[in-house]
Amino acid sequence: DAGVIQSPRHEVTEMGQEVTLRCKPISGHDYLFWYRQTMMRGLELLIYFNNNVPIDDSGMPEDRFSAKMPNASFSTLKIQPSEPRDSAVYFCASSWGLAGGDTQYFGPGTRLTVL
Amino acid sequence: AQTVTQSQPEMSVQEAETVTLSCTYDTSENNYYLFWYKQPPSRQMILVIRQEAYKQQNATENRFSVNFQKAAKSFSLKISDSQLGDTAMYFCAMNYGGATNKLIFGTGTLLAVQP
């Protein structure tokens, strides 16, 4: 399996622009997670999906952030409008099922820079 | 509230020697899982080792082993025969347990293996 795939790997944009990050989970995984990593706050869970349905979005910082999962093999995280404080590395991860110990497999991340 | 604490921001070890990274956590759950993830300069988050809280036996994966002390809520990672490729940021993580697979991460320990 190719693992979790994220695109783009790097994104540089200007404040106010819309940014869309993409993720393809491992085939057969029922859960998909979006994380944000910054120096100040470390790794934070933003939202996660189960069978394409958002389960917990309590980590989404504000209304400028939205996430969708239209099918089992694709998810997007959108920021509109983007701000410099959104600069971070965004990770997507996926796992098999409901059990608490199911390992999450991470993608390579997208480094977002908002100027 | 559930928390994960890594009190060593940075550590250094000579190649071929052994090093132990500390992690403590706090939870009121009885059923939970603990993880160590490695993040090398490539930024990819890689699972190193996983421990089920209900198992008394410490998990081992080749040169990596844990010392799980449930009563003390301690979960340290021992790396034996350190190699240059072990240089990375190491994150301790705990899942919330029960019917959820959300992870909470510590702040990380930057390990440098010196030649």
PDB file of C-alpha atoms in Angstrom:
ATOM      1  CA  ASP A   1       0.000   0.000   0.000  1.00  0.00           C
ATOM      2  CA  ALA A   2       1.207   3.508  -0.772  1.00  0.00           C
ATOM      3  CA  GLY A   3       0.362   4.825   2.670  1.00  0.00           C
ATOM      4  CA  VAL A   4      -1.488   8.044   3.371  1.00  0.00           C
ATOM      5  CA  ILE A   5      -1.003  10.509   0.548  1.00  0.00           C
ATOM      6  CA  GLN A   6      -1.167  14.268   0.992  1.00  0.00           C
ATOM      7  CA  SER A   7      -0.936  17.075  -1.488  1.00  0.00           C
ATOM      8  CA  PRO A   8       0.563  19.515  -1.940  1.00  0.00           C
ATOM      9  CA  ARG A   9       3.705  18.938   0.145  1.00  0.00           C
ATOM     10  CA  HIS A  10       4.339  22.664   0.313  1.00  0.00           C
ATOM     11  CA  GLU A  11       1.976  25.563  -0.140  1.00  0.00           C
ATOM     12  CA  VAL A  12       2.818  29.238  -0.034  1.00  0.00           C
ATOM     13  CA  THR A  13      -0.037  31.680  -0.303  1.00  0.00           C
ATOM     14  CA  GLU A  14      -0.938  35.226   0.564  1.00  0.00           C
ATOM     15  CA  MET A  15      -3.210  36.314   3.341  1.00  0.00           C
ATOM     16  CA  GLY A  16      -6.842  36.255   2.324  1.00  0.00           C
ATOM     17  CA  GLN A  17      -6.465  33.509  -0.246  1.00  0.00           C
ATOM     18  CA  GLU A  18      -8.289  30.198  -0.113  1.00  0.00           C
ATOM     19  CA  VAL A  19      -6.173  27.145   0.597  1.00  0.00           C
ATOM     20  CA  THR A  20      -7.203  23.533   0.004  1.00  0.00           C
ATOM     21  CA  LEU A  21      -5.222  20.618   1.390  1.00  0.00           C
ATOM     22  CA  ARG A  22      -5.902  17.114   0.145  1.00  0.00           C
ATOM     23  CA  CYS A  23      -5.609  13.658   1.627  1.00  0.00           C
ATOM     24  CA  LYS A  24      -6.018  10.110   0.399  1.00  0.00           C
ATOM     25  CA  PRO A  25      -6.195   7.626   3.304  1.00  0.00           C
ATOM     26  CA  ILE A  26      -4.977   4.050   3.255  1.00  0.00           C
ATOM     27  CA  SER A  27      -7.480   1.867   1.443  1.00  0.00           C
ATOM     28  CA  GLY A  28      -9.841   0.111   3.840  1.00  0.00           C
ATOM     29  CA  HIS A  29      -9.277   2.490   6.740  1.00  0.00           C
ATOM     30  CA  ASP A  30     -12.514   3.716   8.265  1.00  0.00           C
ATOM     31  CA  TYR A  31     -11.131   6.676  10.192  1.00  0.00           C
ATOM     32  CA  LEU A  32      -9.467   9.812   8.909  1.00  0.00           C
ATOM     33  CA  PHE A  33      -7.867  12.509  11.054  1.00  0.00           C
ATOM     34  CA  TRP A  34      -6.584  16.018  10.348  1.00  0.00           C
ATOM     35  CA  TYR A  35      -3.861  17.426  12.621  1.00  0.00           C
ATOM     36  CA  ARG A  36      -2.008  20.713  12.742  1.00  0.00           C
ATOM     37  CA  GLN A  37       1.562  21.010  14.036  1.00  0.00           C
ATOM     38  CA  THR A  38       3.081  24.304  15.174  1.00  0.00           C
ATOM     39  CA  MET A  39       5.995  25.176  17.404  1.00  0.00           C
ATOM     40  CA  MET A  40       3.729  26.933  19.862  1.00  0.00           C
ATOM     41  CA  ARG A  41       0.938  24.382  20.166  1.00  0.00           C
ATOM     42  CA  GLY A  42       2.526  21.120  19.088  1.00  0.00           C
ATOM     43  CA  LEU A  43       0.299  18.539  17.418  1.00  0.00           C
ATOM     44  CA  GLU A  44      -3.401  19.294  17.617  1.00  0.00           C
ATOM     45  CA  LEU A  45      -6.293  17.218  16.343  1.00  0.00           C
ATOM     46  CA  LEU A  46      -8.553  19.379  14.215  1.00  0.00           C
ATOM     47  CA  ILE A  47     -11.265  16.961  13.100  1.00  0.00           C
ATOM     48  CA  TYR A  48     -11.839  13.306  12.434  1.00  0.00           C
ATOM     49  CA  PHE A  49     -14.195  11.284  10.247  1.00  0.00           C
ATOM     50  CA  ASN A  50     -15.633   7.816  10.522  1.00  0.00           C
ATOM     51  CA  ASN A  51     -16.933   6.275   7.310  1.00  0.00           C
ATOM     52  CA  ASN A  52     -16.855   9.707   5.670  1.00  0.00           C
ATOM     53  CA  VAL A  53     -18.943  11.333   8.413  1.00  0.00           C
ATOM     54  CA  PRO A  54     -17.416  14.044  10.624  1.00  0.00           C
ATOM     55  CA  ILE A  55     -17.475  12.791  14.212  1.00  0.00           C
ATOM     56  CA  ASP A  56     -15.630  15.427  16.197  1.00  0.00           C
ATOM     57  CA  ASP A  57     -14.680  18.851  14.883  1.00  0.00           C
ATOM     58  CA  SER A  58     -14.104  20.451  18.267  1.00  0.00           C
ATOM     59  CA  GLY A  59     -10.491  21.109  17.371  1.00  0.00           C
ATOM     60  CA  MET A  60     -11.265  23.209  14.314  1.00  0.00           C
ATOM     61  CA  PRO A  61      -9.999  26.660  15.265  1.00  0.00           C
ATOM     62  CA  GLU A  62     -12.708  28.781  13.699  1.00  0.00           C
ATOM     63  CA  ASP A  63     -15.218  29.057  10.912  1.00  0.00           C
ATOM     64  CA  ARG A  64     -12.519  29.800   8.376  1.00  0.00           C
ATOM     65  CA  PHE A  65     -11.618  26.115   8.548  1.00  0.00           C
ATOM     66  CA  SER A  66     -13.762  23.429   6.961  1.00  0.00           C
ATOM     67  CA  ALA A  67     -13.208  19.767   6.134  1.00  0.00           C
ATOM     68  CA  LYS A  68     -15.026  17.345   3.914  1.00  0.00           C
ATOM     69  CA  MET A  69     -14.822  13.706   3.029  1.00  0.00           C
ATOM     70  CA  PRO A  70     -16.952  13.098  -0.060  1.00  0.00           C
ATOM     71  CA  ASN A  71     -15.905   9.459  -0.325  1.00  0.00           C
ATOM     72  CA  ALA A  72     -13.778   6.846   1.398  1.00  0.00           C
ATOM     73  CA  SER A  73     -10.645   7.704  -0.544  1.00  0.00           C
ATOM     74  CA  PHE A  74     -10.524  11.480  -0.405  1.00  0.00           C
ATOM     75  CA  SER A  75     -10.698  14.307   2.096  1.00  0.00           C
ATOM     76  CA  THR A  76     -10.033  18.028   1.966  1.00  0.00           C
ATOM     77  CA  LEU A  77      -9.202  20.656   4.544  1.00  0.00           C
ATOM     78  CA  LYS A  78     -10.008  24.153   3.400  1.00  0.00           C
ATOM     79  CA  ILE A  79      -9.016  27.478   4.906  1.00  0.00           C
ATOM     80  CA  GLN A  80     -10.864  30.519   3.646  1.00  0.00           C
ATOM     81  CA  PRO A  81      -9.654  33.194   4.057  1.00  0.00           C
ATOM     82  CA  SER A  82      -6.173  32.212   5.145  1.00  0.00           C
ATOM     83  CA  GLU A  83      -4.188  34.210   7.720  1.00  0.00           C
ATOM     84  CA  PRO A  84      -0.472  34.223   8.632  1.00  0.00           C
ATOM     85  CA  ARG A  85      -1.233  32.460  11.922  1.00  0.00           C
ATOM     86  CA  ASP A  86      -2.490  29.470   9.932  1.00  0.00           C
ATOM     87  CA  SER A  87       1.092  28.760   8.886  1.00  0.00           C
ATOM     88  CA  ALA A  88       1.849  25.241  10.106  1.00  0.00           C
ATOM     89  CA  VAL A  89       2.348  21.678   8.992  1.00  0.00           C
ATOM     90  CA  TYR A  90      -0.961  19.905   8.424  1.00  0.00           C
ATOM     91  CA  PHE A  91      -1.052  16.143   8.740  1.00  0.00           C
ATOM     92  CA  CYS A  92      -3.652  13.676   7.641  1.00  0.00           C
ATOM     93  CA  ALA A  93      -3.779  10.248   9.296  1.00  0.00           C
ATOM     94  CA  SER A  94      -5.968   7.180   8.935  1.00  0.00           C
ATOM     95  CA  SER A  95      -6.727   4.052  10.945  1.00  0.00           C
ATOM     96  CA  TRP A  96      -8.724   0.846  10.637  1.00  0.00           C
ATOM     97  CA  GLY A  97     -11.555   0.991  13.047  1.00  0.00           C
ATOM     98  CA  LEU A  98     -13.235   1.987  16.226  1.00  0.00           C
ATOM     99  CA  ALA A  99     -11.017   0.295  18.782  1.00  0.00           C
ATOM    100  CA  GLY A 100      -9.068   2.823  20.761  1.00  0.00           C
ATOM    101  CA  GLY A 101      -5.750   1.198  20.113  1.00  0.00           C
ATOM    102  CA  ASP A 102      -5.907   1.145  16.360  1.00  0.00           C
ATOM    103  CA  THR A 103      -2.708   2.687  15.089  1.00  0.00           C
ATOM    104  CA  GLN A 104      -2.952   5.918  13.169  1.00  0.00           C
ATOM    105  CA  TYR A 105      -0.792   6.090  10.060  1.00  0.00           C
ATOM    106  CA  PHE A 106       0.298   9.564   9.091  1.00  0.00           C
ATOM    107  CA  GLY A 107       0.848  11.167   5.729  1.00  0.00           C
ATOM    108  CA  PRO A 108       3.973  13.205   4.973  1.00  0.00           C
ATOM    109  CA  GLY A 109       2.248  16.471   5.843  1.00  0.00           C
ATOM    110  CA  THR A 110       1.664  19.729   4.012  1.00  0.00           C
ATOM    111  CA  ARG A 111       3.765  22.693   5.039  1.00  0.00           C
ATOM    112  CA  LEU A 112       1.589  25.771   4.691  1.00  0.00           C
ATOM    113  CA  THR A 113       3.052  29.255   4.704  1.00  0.00           C
ATOM    114  CA  VAL A 114       0.685  32.219   4.638  1.00  0.00           C
ATOM    115  CA  LEU A 115       2.420  35.505   3.882  1.00  0.00           C
TER     116      LEU A 115
ATOM    117  CA  ALA B   1      -8.387  16.173  31.719  1.00  0.00           C
ATOM    118  CA  GLN B   2      -6.098  13.833  29.886  1.00  0.00           C
ATOM    119  CA  THR B   3      -2.544  15.051  29.438  1.00  0.00           C
ATOM    120  CA  VAL B   4       0.777  13.749  28.145  1.00  0.00           C
ATOM    121  CA  THR B   5       4.008  15.279  29.428  1.00  0.00           C
ATOM    122  CA  GLN B   6       7.499  14.966  28.028  1.00  0.00           C
ATOM    123  CA  SER B   7       9.877  16.791  30.319  1.00  0.00           C
ATOM    124  CA  GLN B   8      13.023  16.460  28.200  1.00  0.00           C
ATOM    125  CA  PRO B   9      12.952  18.936  25.284  1.00  0.00           C
ATOM    126  CA  GLU B  10      16.317  17.713  23.963  1.00  0.00           C
ATOM    127  CA  MET B  11      18.631  14.782  24.492  1.00  0.00           C
ATOM    128  CA  SER B  12      21.891  13.604  23.027  1.00  0.00           C
ATOM    129  CA  VAL B  13      23.451  10.156  22.862  1.00  0.00           C
ATOM    130  CA  GLN B  14      26.568   8.650  21.346  1.00  0.00           C
ATOM    131  CA  GLU B  15      26.162   6.172  18.545  1.00  0.00           C
ATOM    132  CA  ALA B  16      25.827   2.570  19.822  1.00  0.00           C
ATOM    133  CA  GLU B  17      24.852   3.676  23.316  1.00  0.00           C
ATOM    134  CA  THR B  18      21.486   3.405  25.042  1.00  0.00           C
ATOM    135  CA  VAL B  19      19.147   6.291  25.760  1.00  0.00           C
ATOM    136  CA  THR B  20      15.835   6.558  27.591  1.00  0.00           C
ATOM    137  CA  LEU B  21      13.169   9.135  26.802  1.00  0.00           C
ATOM    138  CA  SER B  22      10.639   9.946  29.502  1.00  0.00           C
ATOM    139  CA  CYS B  23       6.885  10.338  29.257  1.00  0.00           C
ATOM    140  CA  THR B  24       4.223  10.685  31.898  1.00  0.00           C
ATOM    141  CA  TYR B  25       0.513  10.915  31.365  1.00  0.00           C
ATOM    142  CA  ASP B  26      -2.691  11.471  33.231  1.00  0.00           C
ATOM    143  CA  THR B  27      -6.014   9.830  32.558  1.00  0.00           C
ATOM    144  CA  SER B  28      -9.027   8.595  34.456  1.00  0.00           C
ATOM    145  CA  GLU B  29      -9.669   5.862  31.903  1.00  0.00           C
ATOM    146  CA  ASN B  30      -8.908   2.226  32.640  1.00  0.00           C
ATOM    147  CA  ASN B  31      -8.664   1.181  29.027  1.00  0.00           C
ATOM    148  CA  TYR B  32      -6.238   3.206  26.942  1.00  0.00           C
ATOM    149  CA  TYR B  33      -3.275   2.849  24.624  1.00  0.00           C
ATOM    150  CA  LEU B  34       0.115   4.525  24.554  1.00  0.00           C
ATOM    151  CA  PHE B  35       2.326   5.195  21.569  1.00  0.00           C
ATOM    152  CA  TRP B  36       5.717   6.522  20.659  1.00  0.00           C
ATOM    153  CA  TYR B  37       6.001   8.221  17.293  1.00  0.00           C
ATOM    154  CA  LYS B  38       9.215   9.331  15.608  1.00  0.00           C
ATOM    155  CA  GLN B  39       9.437  12.412  13.404  1.00  0.00           C
ATOM    156  CA  PRO B  40      12.751  12.621  11.509  1.00  0.00           C
ATOM    157  CA  PRO B  41      13.795  15.728   9.586  1.00  0.00           C
ATOM    158  CA  SER B  42      11.710  14.487   6.682  1.00  0.00           C
ATOM    159  CA  ARG B  43       8.710  15.398   8.847  1.00  0.00           C
ATOM    160  CA  GLN B  44       6.994  12.040   8.411  1.00  0.00           C
ATOM    161  CA  MET B  45       5.361  10.745  11.608  1.00  0.00           C
ATOM    162  CA  ILE B  46       6.348   7.107  12.062  1.00  0.00           C
ATOM    163  CA  LEU B  47       4.979   4.738  14.681  1.00  0.00           C
ATOM    164  CA  VAL B  48       7.795   3.321  16.787  1.00  0.00           C
ATOM    165  CA  ILE B  49       5.978   1.249  19.396  1.00  0.00           C
ATOM    166  CA  ARG B  50       2.551   0.729  20.928  1.00  0.00           C
ATOM    167  CA  GLN B  51       1.435  -0.452  24.391  1.00  0.00           C
ATOM    168  CA  GLU B  52      -1.965  -1.558  25.611  1.00  0.00           C
ATOM    169  CA  ALA B  53      -2.632  -0.391  29.158  1.00  0.00           C
ATOM    170  CA  TYR B  54      -4.223  -3.690  30.126  1.00  0.00           C
ATOM    171  CA  LYS B  55      -1.048  -5.607  29.300  1.00  0.00           C
ATOM    172  CA  GLN B  56       1.591  -5.816  31.993  1.00  0.00           C
ATOM    173  CA  GLN B  57       4.292  -6.961  29.624  1.00  0.00           C
ATOM    174  CA  ASN B  58       6.374  -4.158  28.169  1.00  0.00           C
ATOM    175  CA  ALA B  59       6.246  -3.818  24.402  1.00  0.00           C
ATOM    176  CA  THR B  60       9.418  -4.370  22.387  1.00  0.00           C
ATOM    177  CA  GLU B  61      10.256  -3.693  18.748  1.00  0.00           C
ATOM    178  CA  ASN B  62      13.825  -4.613  17.864  1.00  0.00           C
ATOM    179  CA  ARG B  63      16.077  -1.966  19.457  1.00  0.00           C
ATOM    180  CA  PHE B  64      13.101  -0.096  20.915  1.00  0.00           C
ATOM    181  CA  SER B  65      11.421  -1.050  24.164  1.00  0.00           C
ATOM    182  CA  VAL B  66       9.219   0.629  26.714  1.00  0.00           C
ATOM    183  CA  ASN B  67       9.087   0.694  30.477  1.00  0.00           C
ATOM    184  CA  PHE B  68       5.386   0.953  31.256  1.00  0.00           C
ATOM    185  CA  GLN B  69       4.590   1.734  34.883  1.00  0.00           C
ATOM    186  CA  LYS B  70       0.807   1.942  35.052  1.00  0.00           C
ATOM    187  CA  ALA B  71       0.509   2.962  38.691  1.00  0.00           C
ATOM    188  CA  ALA B  72       3.029   5.733  38.210  1.00  0.00           C
ATOM    189  CA  LYS B  73       1.501   6.668  34.833  1.00  0.00           C
ATOM    190  CA  SER B  74       4.896   6.520  33.226  1.00  0.00           C
ATOM    191  CA  PHE B  75       5.762   5.296  29.730  1.00  0.00           C
ATOM    192  CA  SER B  76       9.438   5.688  28.863  1.00  0.00           C
ATOM    193  CA  LEU B  77      11.110   4.656  25.610  1.00  0.00           C
ATOM    194  CA  LYS B  78      14.490   2.943  25.600  1.00  0.00           C
ATOM    195  CA  ILE B  79      16.563   2.934  22.435  1.00  0.00           C
ATOM    196  CA  SER B  80      19.424   0.449  22.478  1.00  0.00           C
ATOM    197  CA  ASP B  81      22.455   0.533  20.193  1.00  0.00           C
ATOM    198  CA  SER B  82      21.539   4.022  18.985  1.00  0.00           C
ATOM    199  CA  GLN B  83      22.085   4.700  15.312  1.00  0.00           C
ATOM    200  CA  LEU B  84      22.513   7.951  13.418  1.00  0.00           C
ATOM    201  CA  GLY B  85      19.168   7.336  11.758  1.00  0.00           C
ATOM    202  CA  ASP B  86      17.481   7.492  15.145  1.00  0.00           C
ATOM    203  CA  THR B  87      18.045  11.245  15.181  1.00  0.00           C
ATOM    204  CA  ALA B  88      14.525  12.672  15.266  1.00  0.00           C
ATOM    205  CA  MET B  89      11.835  14.254  17.362  1.00  0.00           C
ATOM    206  CA  TYR B  90      10.059  11.631  19.469  1.00  0.00           C
ATOM    207  CA  PHE B  91       6.454  12.105  20.535  1.00  0.00           C
ATOM    208  CA  CYS B  92       4.671  10.204  23.234  1.00  0.00           C
ATOM    209  CA  ALA B  93       0.929   9.890  22.657  1.00  0.00           C
ATOM    210  CA  MET B  94      -2.110   8.457  24.358  1.00  0.00           C
ATOM    211  CA  ASN B  95      -5.476   7.702  22.923  1.00  0.00           C
ATOM    212  CA  TYR B  96      -8.562   8.667  24.819  1.00  0.00           C
ATOM    213  CA  GLY B  97      -9.681   5.092  25.097  1.00  0.00           C
ATOM    214  CA  GLY B  98     -13.136   3.663  24.868  1.00  0.00           C
ATOM    215  CA  ALA B  99     -15.101   4.277  21.717  1.00  0.00           C
ATOM    216  CA  THR B 100     -12.776   6.824  20.282  1.00  0.00           C
ATOM    217  CA  ASN B 101      -9.419   6.827  18.600  1.00  0.00           C
ATOM    218  CA  LYS B 102      -8.448  10.429  19.290  1.00  0.00           C
ATOM    219  CA  LEU B 103      -4.801  10.877  20.187  1.00  0.00           C
ATOM    220  CA  ILE B 104      -3.288  13.410  22.521  1.00  0.00           C
ATOM    221  CA  PHE B 105       0.405  14.110  22.031  1.00  0.00           C
ATOM    222  CA  GLY B 106       3.202  15.276  24.266  1.00  0.00           C
ATOM    223  CA  THR B 107       5.415  18.186  23.257  1.00  0.00           C
ATOM    224  CA  GLY B 108       8.188  15.965  21.993  1.00  0.00           C
ATOM    225  CA  THR B 109      11.843  15.231  22.743  1.00  0.00           C
ATOM    226  CA  LEU B 110      14.472  16.061  20.157  1.00  0.00           C
ATOM    227  CA  LEU B 111      17.045  13.259  20.146  1.00  0.00           C
ATOM    228  CA  ALA B 112      20.423  13.768  18.526  1.00  0.00           C
ATOM    229  CA  VAL B 113      22.615  10.730  17.973  1.00  0.00           C
ATOM    230  CA  GLN B 114      26.257  11.773  17.812  1.00  0.00           C
ATOM    231  CA  PRO B 115      28.829   9.847  15.747  1.00  0.00           C
TER     232      PRO B 115
END
